[in-house]
XYZ file of C-alpha atoms in Angstrom:
346
model
C 84.545 -42.861 -8.883
C 83.005 -45.110 -11.597
C 81.678 -48.489 -10.526
C 83.560 -51.587 -11.582
C 81.992 -54.116 -13.883
C 84.023 -57.010 -12.421
C 82.778 -59.593 -9.970
C 84.572 -59.905 -6.637
C 83.743 -62.365 -3.832
C 82.804 -60.879 -0.476
C 82.227 -62.297 2.988
C 80.648 -60.987 6.166
C 79.108 -62.356 9.360
C 75.421 -62.117 10.228
C 75.507 -62.820 13.977
C 77.493 -66.100 13.926
C 76.690 -67.091 10.325
C 79.324 -66.519 7.645
C 77.687 -65.121 4.498
C 79.506 -65.650 1.215
C 78.295 -63.476 -1.651
C 79.691 -61.277 -4.429
C 79.666 -57.741 -5.748
C 80.038 -56.419 -9.277
C 79.223 -52.873 -8.138
C 82.339 -51.720 -6.269
C 83.784 -48.249 -5.747
C 86.287 -46.632 -3.394
C 83.373 -45.552 -1.181
C 81.250 -48.676 -0.984
C 79.806 -51.765 -2.633
C 76.451 -53.289 -3.494
C 76.486 -56.947 -2.460
C 74.059 -59.380 -4.077
C 72.545 -61.385 -1.219
C 69.287 -62.206 0.543
C 70.993 -62.359 3.957
C 69.912 -58.901 5.074
C 71.285 -56.855 7.943
C 69.805 -53.956 9.944
C 70.188 -50.586 8.205
C 72.998 -48.507 9.797
C 74.525 -51.653 11.260
C 78.314 -52.002 10.954
C 80.092 -55.212 9.898
C 83.566 -56.225 8.798
C 83.184 -56.678 5.038
C 85.864 -58.866 3.483
C 86.443 -58.186 -0.232
C 88.614 -60.664 -2.120
C 90.849 -58.705 -4.488
C 93.088 -59.954 -7.273
C 95.314 -62.970 -6.581
C 92.732 -64.059 -3.984
C 93.995 -61.357 -1.618
C 91.362 -60.653 1.095
C 90.939 -57.130 2.482
C 88.608 -56.550 5.418
C 87.064 -53.095 5.784
C 84.454 -51.933 8.335
C 81.308 -50.978 6.435
C 77.936 -49.495 7.339
C 74.689 -50.897 5.914
C 73.374 -47.921 3.922
C 70.239 -49.658 2.599
C 68.721 -53.055 1.824
C 66.941 -53.957 -1.414
C 64.515 -56.860 -0.757
C 63.473 -59.212 -3.596
C 60.018 -57.642 -4.118
C 61.433 -54.126 -4.540
C 64.316 -55.451 -6.621
C 61.900 -57.064 -9.102
C 59.991 -53.785 -9.472
C 63.254 -51.954 -10.140
C 64.606 -54.600 -12.506
C 67.560 -55.334 -10.219
C 68.878 -58.084 -7.976
C 68.260 -58.033 -4.249
C 71.094 -57.150 -1.928
C 72.732 -54.736 0.510
C 74.355 -51.388 -0.155
C 77.461 -50.976 2.038
C 79.333 -47.738 2.746
C 82.982 -48.083 3.753
C 83.967 -46.277 6.970
C 86.677 -43.703 6.334
C 88.697 -44.470 9.480
C 89.602 -47.974 8.273
C 93.286 -47.634 7.374
C 95.409 -49.115 5.829
C 92.856 -51.667 4.609
C 90.716 -49.027 2.907
C 93.770 -47.541 1.195
C 94.625 -50.969 -0.199
C 91.090 -51.507 -1.479
C 90.994 -48.054 -3.049
C 94.311 -48.675 -4.770
C 92.883 -51.870 -6.266
C 89.741 -50.041 -7.416
C 91.702 -47.282 -9.099
C 94.056 -49.755 -10.714
C 91.170 -51.860 -12.032
C 89.530 -48.716 -13.429
C 92.680 -47.754 -15.365
C 92.872 -51.266 -16.801
C 89.261 -51.168 -17.960
C 88.642 -50.421 -21.662
C 88.479 -46.680 -22.234
C 85.046 -45.338 -23.094
C 84.888 -43.961 -26.594
C 84.405 -40.235 -26.876
C 80.720 -39.406 -26.937
C 79.753 -42.806 -25.525
C 77.633 -42.336 -22.415
C 77.066 -44.536 -19.402
C 74.111 -46.900 -19.522
C 73.012 -45.671 -16.095
C 70.259 -43.090 -16.117
C 71.173 -39.683 -14.690
C 68.711 -38.047 -12.298
C 69.085 -34.514 -10.936
C 67.506 -33.819 -7.525
C 66.711 -30.146 -6.848
C 65.708 -29.264 -3.288
C 66.402 -26.184 -1.165
C 66.093 -28.058 2.158
C 69.192 -30.128 2.878
C 67.420 -32.705 5.067
C 64.708 -33.411 2.487
C 67.254 -33.344 -0.336
C 69.342 -35.964 1.453
C 66.238 -38.087 1.962
C 65.351 -37.855 -1.742
C 68.869 -38.859 -2.749
C 68.977 -41.706 -0.213
C 65.601 -43.033 -1.380
C 66.754 -43.065 -5.012
C 70.119 -44.715 -4.346
C 68.729 -48.290 -4.661
C 67.216 -47.421 -8.061
C 70.576 -47.814 -9.820
C 70.661 -44.258 -11.170
C 73.452 -41.699 -11.181
C 72.440 -38.802 -8.955
C 73.172 -35.082 -8.964
C 72.105 -32.511 -6.359
C 71.094 -28.843 -6.736
C 70.307 -26.700 -3.682
C 69.315 -23.404 -5.367
C 67.938 -22.114 -8.645
C 71.269 -20.796 -9.956
C 72.986 -24.136 -9.404
C 70.060 -25.971 -11.005
C 70.158 -23.847 -14.163
C 73.922 -24.321 -14.410
C 73.719 -28.105 -14.090
C 70.854 -28.346 -16.576
C 72.763 -26.200 -19.060
C 76.129 -27.915 -18.776
C 75.170 -31.596 -18.425
C 72.685 -34.091 -19.832
C 70.066 -35.456 -17.426
C 67.461 -38.158 -18.010
C 65.060 -36.889 -15.323
C 64.652 -34.031 -12.857
C 63.148 -34.405 -9.376
C 62.118 -30.862 -8.414
C 60.881 -30.049 -4.914
C 58.557 -27.065 -4.517
C 60.981 -25.596 -1.961
C 63.048 -24.406 -4.934
C 60.274 -21.897 -5.720
C 60.254 -22.757 -9.429
C 56.945 -24.615 -9.760
C 55.221 -21.517 -11.165
C 58.148 -20.658 -13.468
C 58.568 -23.926 -15.365
C 57.468 -22.505 -18.718
C 59.984 -19.668 -18.399
C 62.661 -22.077 -17.170
C 62.118 -24.304 -20.207
C 62.936 -21.321 -22.431
C 66.318 -20.928 -20.729
C 67.465 -24.557 -20.523
C 66.395 -27.939 -21.876
C 64.247 -29.575 -19.214
C 64.327 -33.394 -18.917
C 61.174 -35.307 -17.905
C 60.227 -33.771 -14.567
C 58.777 -35.167 -11.338
C 57.448 -32.385 -9.100
C 57.428 -33.053 -5.344
C 54.489 -30.993 -4.075
C 53.688 -29.804 -0.566
C 50.123 -31.123 -0.570
C 47.170 -32.389 -2.563
C 46.000 -29.094 -4.106
C 44.246 -30.173 -7.302
C 44.430 -26.840 -9.119
C 48.179 -26.554 -8.522
C 48.730 -30.054 -9.901
C 46.691 -29.304 -12.997
C 48.696 -26.142 -13.568
C 51.885 -28.183 -13.171
C 50.701 -30.706 -15.777
C 49.905 -27.840 -18.129
C 53.447 -26.524 -17.636
C 54.858 -29.846 -18.846
C 55.422 -31.779 -15.604
C 55.480 -35.525 -16.249
C 54.223 -36.450 -12.771
C 53.422 -34.909 -9.366
C 54.258 -36.566 -6.053
C 52.466 -34.978 -3.059
C 53.887 -35.173 0.432
C 53.931 -37.320 2.455
C 55.278 -40.199 0.384
C 57.250 -43.386 0.891
C 60.736 -44.001 -0.478
C 59.430 -46.864 -2.613
C 56.746 -44.642 -4.156
C 59.379 -42.032 -5.046
C 61.584 -44.673 -6.710
C 58.695 -46.129 -8.706
C 57.540 -42.668 -9.840
C 61.062 -41.742 -10.977
C 61.505 -45.051 -12.831
C 58.158 -44.458 -14.553
C 59.288 -40.977 -15.616
C 62.526 -42.494 -16.978
C 60.688 -44.988 -19.173
C 60.600 -44.125 -22.878
C 57.161 -42.923 -23.797
C 55.277 -41.698 -26.791
C 55.282 -37.924 -26.493
C 53.449 -37.000 -29.683
C 50.849 -35.727 -29.625
C 51.358 -34.417 -26.094
C 48.229 -33.803 -24.002
C 47.812 -30.308 -22.575
C 46.635 -31.862 -19.313
C 46.949 -35.485 -18.184
C 46.854 -37.417 -14.935
C 45.153 -40.106 -12.885
C 41.599 -39.890 -11.597
C 42.697 -41.086 -8.151
C 44.697 -37.880 -7.727
C 42.540 -35.541 -9.817
C 38.776 -36.258 -10.032
C 37.129 -35.727 -13.408
C 34.814 -33.138 -11.855
C 37.809 -30.964 -10.949
C 39.234 -31.309 -14.454
C 35.941 -30.225 -16.020
C 35.621 -27.285 -13.614
C 39.054 -26.011 -14.648
C 38.314 -26.421 -18.363
C 35.058 -24.496 -17.958
C 36.804 -21.734 -16.009
C 39.400 -21.335 -18.769
C 36.804 -21.721 -21.555
C 38.896 -24.390 -23.266
C 38.049 -26.085 -26.558
C 39.209 -29.568 -27.417
C 38.793 -33.219 -26.432
C 38.793 -34.599 -22.877
C 39.243 -38.365 -22.685
C 38.283 -40.235 -19.498
C 39.498 -43.836 -19.118
C 38.285 -46.080 -16.321
C 39.293 -49.721 -16.596
C 38.006 -51.033 -19.924
C 35.595 -48.105 -20.347
C 36.320 -44.854 -22.138
C 34.333 -41.646 -22.625
C 35.288 -38.816 -24.970
C 33.972 -35.330 -24.132
C 34.117 -32.605 -26.774
C 34.379 -29.083 -25.343
C 33.826 -25.746 -27.033
C 34.623 -22.550 -25.118
C 34.177 -24.351 -21.810
C 30.866 -26.021 -22.713
C 30.114 -29.674 -23.540
C 28.988 -30.050 -27.138
C 29.335 -33.841 -27.479
C 29.833 -37.000 -25.413
C 31.125 -39.833 -27.595
C 29.863 -37.865 -30.593
C 26.288 -37.324 -29.378
C 24.394 -35.011 -27.048
C 21.279 -36.788 -25.796
C 19.940 -38.448 -22.661
C 22.153 -41.478 -23.202
C 25.209 -39.220 -23.503
C 24.312 -37.476 -20.255
C 23.948 -40.820 -18.480
C 27.389 -41.989 -19.737
C 28.955 -38.702 -18.680
C 27.475 -38.741 -15.165
C 28.610 -42.345 -14.720
C 32.164 -41.490 -15.847
C 32.342 -38.558 -13.432
C 32.048 -41.041 -10.542
C 35.120 -43.046 -11.611
C 37.754 -42.960 -8.865
C 40.364 -45.004 -10.754
C 41.671 -44.452 -14.261
C 43.252 -41.702 -16.317
C 42.334 -38.469 -18.044
C 43.929 -36.378 -20.785
C 42.882 -33.189 -22.541
C 44.115 -31.961 -25.907
C 43.370 -28.471 -27.167
C 41.950 -28.286 -30.669
C 39.503 -26.505 -32.892
C 35.991 -27.890 -32.496
C 33.381 -27.845 -35.246
C 29.971 -28.473 -33.722
C 26.404 -28.064 -34.917
C 25.144 -27.741 -31.321
C 23.762 -24.266 -30.734
C 23.658 -24.522 -26.951
C 26.381 -26.708 -25.404
C 25.745 -28.113 -21.955
C 27.207 -25.839 -19.274
C 29.680 -27.817 -17.199
C 28.462 -26.167 -14.004
C 24.992 -27.636 -14.615
C 26.418 -31.112 -15.192
C 28.454 -30.868 -11.992
C 25.338 -29.835 -10.048
C 23.513 -32.885 -11.407
C 26.436 -35.060 -10.380
C 26.444 -33.604 -6.841
C 22.659 -34.041 -6.569
C 22.888 -37.708 -7.578
C 25.631 -38.308 -4.990
C 23.519 -36.615 -2.305
C 20.520 -38.765 -3.157
C 22.688 -41.872 -3.177
C 24.010 -40.971 0.281
C 20.505 -40.350 1.613
C 19.365 -43.799 0.481
C 22.136 -45.571 2.396
């Protein structure tokens, strides 16, 4: 049932205090009430909704979630409580639902081809308990959710409907088949929920086109923020072959993978206000910020110790006059030796 864009007063008691608030997000299943008078999650109250002609209807409702002011600001929303109406409340619930349906039919019809302003997120997870948790965590984000529990259902939903983002859990068994999947259906920006912190698997996921990886365990707030980041419009051209954050993927691991695959192109490391560009040819380093001298080696070794920042690699043809590029394995050994000496001095 679509949400109503009309404002209705609501009232409920918090212990012995009468709270007067409003909702402009009302359906036949529940309501989001704008208030800072929070209640315990899963608590049940009598929620009074004032319908047309100032007609009050009181329906028992469960507190599904609370959205505090700090989280609301991060999500670009107002703080409040999400209530779920209890199905046994008759005839009051029938009266409220009749009002909702009547208000929806009186609302201006949406023009053909005009889509809702709410972003649509598809959650794909083979485990029902985790899938329910993912959906529950995203409910305060103000997005329209869809659920897929197997690969066949996922492909059908991706082929028949438009989605703004896909949250894909590794339990679906599709993490290694994303390139093939993209040939069959149009994939929206994708957040992969991974089982652990395996660096090589995350790099392979980035190479397959994943927008972001979220390793378990994670908090509900982190999931919401990651999904909202994926939903943000971004410049996609030119698209890096590999990209990520240094806190989740150290630069040493990125270089080791590029050497193993004998890649050629440009690796950019960004740490705060500093930036280092590394030119690679067939898995060897042939330039650091355009040079290959002692100063370049010092800048490179310093950048490899950055624990915060970003990296991105773009494949490209490299023209270099260097006859013998630096082997990455040798640079990594130097980096490990320096760290060992630093640890011994402490």
